[in-house]
């Protein structure tokens, strides 16, 4: 049975590397395991303190509120994204996805504490991370930020009320925003009229980005802004309403494709 040791090693490796799903609800317990609805954690501070593994998934219960900054400090792979999203309970079973109101990551005009270039949800140097089915609001800085993180993905999210950009990619190739809604971004300009605003959605020095099927409304800066050497961005089938500056702006962004968008009131 010469092949058995290799077979056993493969089984052990597969079991060890299998991604886990963790649950968070306001009436949970941070001393629990987090691996089921019944044993859910209570706060996203618990998530911030955990050492999560590649491809792990963190789900917040629909309709719940968490206040403060969330750092996604783990990566995924092309076949198993690290995911922060939502879940609901049906017939006492936790199900990934969204049935009602999104879970809310709340800044309360106080968080993040790092200033307007920090973000309420931040991904720094971690690839293949997906943020989905969440609402991010009232940020003292940006809403969702990717820094040096490839293949970041924002899906079906709401970002409402940010002093900086709503969704921001910096040095982060192959990023994507889809089926989302971003409003009331760049509020720092409205507050003091001096510091530069942030666009609702921004790609800076980030190649092969994609913004699609997304709505931007009532923002102080640009609706969508790709700049500073971002190459090959696709901007399609979006709606931009009441952007104080340009609706869709591409500057020093070679091979940008803009098609099928609706821009009104800029």
Tab-separated table of C-alpha atoms in Angstrom:
chain	number	residue	atom	x	y	z
A	1	UNK	CA	0.000	0.000	0.000
A	2	UNK	CA	2.755	2.411	-1.001
A	3	UNK	CA	0.302	5.168	-1.937
A	4	UNK	CA	-1.363	5.391	1.487
A	5	UNK	CA	1.006	7.876	3.198
A	6	UNK	CA	0.539	10.418	0.413
A	7	UNK	CA	-3.224	9.882	0.446
A	8	UNK	CA	-3.375	10.390	4.218
A	9	UNK	CA	-1.205	13.511	3.971
A	10	UNK	CA	-3.575	14.933	1.350
A	11	UNK	CA	-6.584	14.289	3.595
A	12	UNK	CA	-4.904	15.954	6.549
A	13	UNK	CA	-3.894	18.981	4.457
A	14	UNK	CA	-7.396	19.338	3.019
A	15	UNK	CA	-8.992	19.192	6.463
A	16	UNK	CA	-6.501	21.591	7.996
A	17	UNK	CA	-6.841	24.202	5.243
A	18	UNK	CA	-10.622	24.156	4.965
A	19	UNK	CA	-12.061	27.650	5.375
A	20	UNK	CA	-14.396	28.362	8.288
A	21	UNK	CA	-17.499	30.551	8.605
A	22	UNK	CA	-17.949	32.794	11.653
A	23	UNK	CA	-21.136	34.532	12.746
A	24	UNK	CA	-21.659	37.862	14.531
A	25	UNK	CA	-24.897	39.132	16.117
A	26	UNK	CA	-25.565	41.890	18.609
A	27	UNK	CA	-26.841	39.470	21.249
A	28	UNK	CA	-23.987	37.006	20.786
A	29	UNK	CA	-21.027	36.302	23.061
A	30	UNK	CA	-17.407	37.141	22.264
A	31	UNK	CA	-16.332	34.202	24.430
A	32	UNK	CA	-18.180	31.758	22.179
A	33	UNK	CA	-16.651	29.902	19.241
A	34	UNK	CA	-18.364	32.057	16.600
A	35	UNK	CA	-18.867	29.057	14.324
A	36	UNK	CA	-22.689	28.982	14.385
A	37	UNK	CA	-25.629	31.312	14.934
A	38	UNK	CA	-26.114	29.847	18.421
A	39	UNK	CA	-22.428	30.420	19.249
A	40	UNK	CA	-22.095	33.757	17.417
A	41	UNK	CA	-19.725	36.491	18.504
A	42	UNK	CA	-21.199	39.773	19.723
A	43	UNK	CA	-18.879	42.390	18.206
A	44	UNK	CA	-16.673	43.025	15.229
A	45	UNK	CA	-13.898	43.895	17.692
A	46	UNK	CA	-13.711	40.150	18.206
A	47	UNK	CA	-13.161	39.759	14.470
A	48	UNK	CA	-10.404	42.370	14.597
A	49	UNK	CA	-8.617	40.377	17.297
A	50	UNK	CA	-8.854	36.994	15.557
A	51	UNK	CA	-6.191	35.402	13.375
A	52	UNK	CA	-8.404	34.173	10.563
A	53	UNK	CA	-7.216	31.849	7.827
A	54	UNK	CA	-7.279	32.062	4.053
A	55	UNK	CA	-10.795	31.966	2.665
A	56	UNK	CA	-12.532	32.345	6.030
A	57	UNK	CA	-15.967	33.978	5.964
A	58	UNK	CA	-17.406	36.394	8.537
A	59	UNK	CA	-21.158	37.004	8.438
A	60	UNK	CA	-23.109	39.642	10.353
A	61	UNK	CA	-26.780	39.047	11.115
A	62	UNK	CA	-29.107	41.110	8.972
A	63	UNK	CA	-30.340	44.302	10.601
A	64	UNK	CA	-27.694	44.384	13.334
A	65	UNK	CA	-25.394	47.367	14.038
A	66	UNK	CA	-21.676	47.385	14.800
A	67	UNK	CA	-19.849	50.625	15.571
A	68	UNK	CA	-16.186	51.232	14.746
A	69	UNK	CA	-13.507	50.196	12.282
A	70	UNK	CA	-13.335	46.677	10.829
A	71	UNK	CA	-9.975	45.453	9.479
A	72	UNK	CA	-10.068	42.495	7.099
A	73	UNK	CA	-6.657	41.051	7.933
A	74	UNK	CA	-6.853	37.791	6.017
A	75	UNK	CA	-6.785	36.849	2.356
A	76	UNK	CA	-8.595	34.464	0.092
A	77	UNK	CA	-7.928	32.733	-3.193
A	78	UNK	CA	-9.482	32.885	-6.644
A	79	UNK	CA	-11.673	29.908	-5.745
A	80	UNK	CA	-12.372	30.854	-2.104
A	81	UNK	CA	-12.607	34.579	-1.428
A	82	UNK	CA	-12.190	35.876	2.092
A	83	UNK	CA	-15.678	37.292	2.601
A	84	UNK	CA	-17.371	39.692	4.972
A	85	UNK	CA	-21.111	39.637	4.467
A	86	UNK	CA	-24.555	38.969	5.893
A	87	UNK	CA	-26.678	36.097	7.101
A	88	UNK	CA	-30.260	35.551	8.175
A	89	UNK	CA	-31.999	32.841	10.158
A	90	UNK	CA	-34.762	30.723	8.673
A	91	UNK	CA	-36.300	27.786	10.505
A	92	UNK	CA	-33.507	28.061	13.097
A	93	UNK	CA	-30.897	27.672	10.355
A	94	UNK	CA	-28.338	30.385	9.544
A	95	UNK	CA	-28.204	31.115	5.828
A	96	UNK	CA	-25.630	33.231	4.062
A	97	UNK	CA	-27.146	36.109	2.153
A	98	UNK	CA	-29.595	38.930	2.533
A	99	UNK	CA	-33.329	38.655	3.053
A	100	UNK	CA	-34.133	41.980	4.744
A	101	UNK	CA	-32.097	44.913	6.057
A	102	UNK	CA	-28.338	44.882	5.624
A	103	UNK	CA	-26.077	44.665	8.675
A	104	UNK	CA	-24.655	48.125	9.393
A	105	UNK	CA	-21.052	49.068	10.095
A	106	UNK	CA	-21.505	52.443	11.778
A	107	UNK	CA	-18.949	55.229	12.109
A	108	UNK	CA	-21.225	57.571	14.075
A	109	UNK	CA	-19.109	60.486	12.824
A	110	UNK	CA	-16.301	59.350	15.153
A	111	UNK	CA	-14.719	56.348	13.409
A	112	UNK	CA	-12.306	55.564	11.925
A	113	UNK	CA	-9.933	57.536	14.116
A	114	UNK	CA	-7.140	57.612	11.507
A	115	UNK	CA	-8.570	60.585	9.597
A	116	UNK	CA	-10.233	61.070	6.216
A	117	UNK	CA	-7.827	58.685	4.440
A	118	UNK	CA	-8.635	55.793	6.758
A	119	UNK	CA	-11.726	53.640	6.166
A	120	UNK	CA	-14.455	52.033	8.253
A	121	UNK	CA	-13.805	48.733	6.476
A	122	UNK	CA	-10.161	48.458	5.440
A	123	UNK	CA	-8.320	45.760	3.501
A	124	UNK	CA	-4.554	46.312	3.520
A	125	UNK	CA	-2.226	43.972	1.619
A	126	UNK	CA	-4.685	41.076	1.421
A	127	UNK	CA	-5.845	39.656	-1.905
A	128	UNK	CA	-9.152	38.122	-2.954
A	129	UNK	CA	-11.368	39.815	-0.370
A	130	UNK	CA	-15.094	40.332	-0.970
A	131	UNK	CA	-17.321	42.782	0.920
A	132	UNK	CA	-20.966	42.037	0.226
A	133	UNK	CA	-24.485	42.776	1.472
A	134	UNK	CA	-23.360	45.337	4.081
A	135	UNK	CA	-24.245	48.963	4.787
A	136	UNK	CA	-21.390	51.278	5.793
A	137	UNK	CA	-22.365	54.721	7.033
A	138	UNK	CA	-21.398	57.917	8.839
A	139	UNK	CA	-17.639	57.453	8.444
A	140	UNK	CA	-15.176	60.083	9.620
A	141	UNK	CA	-12.965	58.877	6.744
A	142	UNK	CA	-13.637	56.590	3.802
A	143	UNK	CA	-16.291	53.913	3.705
A	144	UNK	CA	-14.551	50.861	2.235
A	145	UNK	CA	-10.853	51.000	1.402
A	146	UNK	CA	-8.509	48.592	-0.392
A	147	UNK	CA	-4.763	49.258	-0.174
A	148	UNK	CA	-2.228	47.127	-2.078
A	149	UNK	CA	-4.848	44.385	-2.268
A	150	UNK	CA	-5.528	42.593	-5.552
A	151	UNK	CA	-8.903	41.255	-6.648
A	152	UNK	CA	-10.931	43.172	-4.078
A	153	UNK	CA	-14.662	42.906	-4.650
A	154	UNK	CA	-17.566	45.030	-3.347
A	155	UNK	CA	-20.976	43.545	-4.136
A	156	UNK	CA	-24.479	44.749	-3.257
A	157	UNK	CA	-23.239	47.180	-0.616
A	158	UNK	CA	-24.563	50.555	0.542
A	159	UNK	CA	-22.131	53.301	1.553
A	160	UNK	CA	-23.866	56.376	2.976
A	161	UNK	CA	-22.154	59.381	4.538
A	162	UNK	CA	-18.350	59.493	4.297
A	163	UNK	CA	-15.994	62.440	4.794
A	164	UNK	CA	-13.652	60.950	2.199
A	165	UNK	CA	-14.360	58.569	-0.676
A	166	UNK	CA	-17.178	56.098	-0.372
A	167	UNK	CA	-15.248	53.188	-1.922
A	168	UNK	CA	-11.523	53.606	-2.571
A	169	UNK	CA	-8.928	51.383	-4.280
A	170	UNK	CA	-5.245	52.353	-3.975
A	171	UNK	CA	-2.518	50.310	-5.705
A	172	UNK	CA	-5.050	47.491	-5.879
A	173	UNK	CA	-5.373	45.777	-9.265
A	174	UNK	CA	-8.400	43.829	-10.517
A	175	UNK	CA	-10.801	45.487	-8.091
A	176	UNK	CA	-14.537	45.497	-8.681
A	177	UNK	CA	-17.639	47.354	-7.491
A	178	UNK	CA	-21.006	46.018	-8.605
A	179	UNK	CA	-24.700	46.298	-7.736
A	180	UNK	CA	-23.955	48.829	-5.010
A	181	UNK	CA	-25.212	52.264	-3.909
A	182	UNK	CA	-22.917	55.097	-2.781
A	183	UNK	CA	-24.295	58.408	-1.534
A	184	UNK	CA	-23.252	61.487	0.474
A	185	UNK	CA	-19.509	61.024	-0.108
A	186	UNK	CA	-16.837	63.721	0.208
A	187	UNK	CA	-18.598	65.445	3.109
A	188	UNK	CA	-15.317	66.893	4.374
A	189	UNK	CA	-15.594	69.550	1.649
A	190	UNK	CA	-19.056	70.502	2.780
A	191	UNK	CA	-17.826	70.710	6.358
A	192	UNK	CA	-14.917	73.108	5.898
A	193	UNK	CA	-14.730	73.889	2.166
A	194	UNK	CA	-10.924	73.622	2.219
A	195	UNK	CA	-9.697	70.050	2.193
A	196	UNK	CA	-10.100	68.128	-1.093
A	197	UNK	CA	-13.189	66.022	-1.461
A	198	UNK	CA	-13.181	62.315	-2.196
A	199	UNK	CA	-15.125	60.874	-5.104
A	200	UNK	CA	-17.912	58.437	-4.362
A	201	UNK	CA	-15.905	55.638	-6.040
A	202	UNK	CA	-12.171	56.066	-6.668
A	203	UNK	CA	-9.473	53.920	-8.300
A	204	UNK	CA	-5.926	55.278	-7.829
A	205	UNK	CA	-3.004	53.558	-9.573
A	206	UNK	CA	-5.114	50.405	-9.741
A	207	UNK	CA	-5.219	48.473	-13.018
A	208	UNK	CA	-8.036	46.424	-14.551
A	209	UNK	CA	-10.748	47.753	-12.268
A	210	UNK	CA	-14.459	47.409	-12.926
A	211	UNK	CA	-17.422	49.505	-11.764
A	212	UNK	CA	-20.756	48.157	-12.980
A	213	UNK	CA	-24.494	48.278	-12.261
A	214	UNK	CA	-23.931	50.719	-9.409
A	215	UNK	CA	-25.723	53.945	-8.401
A	216	UNK	CA	-24.017	57.086	-7.088
A	217	UNK	CA	-26.121	59.967	-5.754
A	218	UNK	CA	-25.628	63.339	-4.052
A	219	UNK	CA	-21.868	63.444	-3.656
A	220	UNK	CA	-19.632	66.496	-3.189
A	221	UNK	CA	-16.883	65.243	-5.474
A	222	UNK	CA	-16.872	63.158	-8.631
A	223	UNK	CA	-19.273	60.281	-8.922
A	224	UNK	CA	-16.656	57.859	-10.289
A	225	UNK	CA	-12.977	58.819	-10.552
A	226	UNK	CA	-10.149	56.695	-11.999
A	227	UNK	CA	-6.757	58.352	-11.991
A	228	UNK	CA	-3.008	58.338	-11.344
A	229	UNK	CA	-2.066	55.659	-13.838
A	230	UNK	CA	-4.998	53.274	-13.408
A	231	UNK	CA	-5.056	51.221	-16.615
A	232	UNK	CA	-7.792	49.259	-18.287
A	233	UNK	CA	-10.735	50.281	-16.112
A	234	UNK	CA	-14.236	49.305	-17.251
A	235	UNK	CA	-17.072	51.641	-16.180
A	236	UNK	CA	-20.411	50.393	-17.469
A	237	UNK	CA	-24.145	50.456	-16.789
A	238	UNK	CA	-23.903	52.798	-13.803
A	239	UNK	CA	-26.166	55.669	-12.748
A	240	UNK	CA	-24.741	58.937	-11.366
A	241	UNK	CA	-27.105	61.575	-10.002
A	242	UNK	CA	-26.320	65.003	-8.513
A	243	UNK	CA	-22.534	64.818	-8.294
A	244	UNK	CA	-21.191	68.261	-7.390
A	245	UNK	CA	-18.157	67.770	-9.641
A	246	UNK	CA	-17.860	65.573	-12.749
A	247	UNK	CA	-20.114	62.537	-12.947
A	248	UNK	CA	-17.470	60.185	-14.396
A	249	UNK	CA	-13.853	61.339	-14.527
A	250	UNK	CA	-10.791	59.579	-15.941
A	251	UNK	CA	-7.411	61.315	-15.645
A	252	UNK	CA	-4.083	59.699	-16.552
A	253	UNK	CA	-6.014	56.458	-16.825
A	254	UNK	CA	-5.100	54.782	-20.134
A	255	UNK	CA	-7.469	52.363	-21.864
A	256	UNK	CA	-10.476	53.285	-19.734
A	257	UNK	CA	-13.773	52.090	-21.219
A	258	UNK	CA	-16.909	54.081	-20.327
A	259	UNK	CA	-20.178	52.779	-21.769
A	260	UNK	CA	-23.868	52.462	-21.065
A	261	UNK	CA	-23.916	54.857	-18.076
A	262	UNK	CA	-26.534	57.463	-17.123
A	263	UNK	CA	-25.242	60.751	-15.663
A	264	UNK	CA	-27.749	63.418	-14.574
A	265	UNK	CA	-27.429	66.688	-12.649
A	266	UNK	CA	-23.656	67.167	-12.334
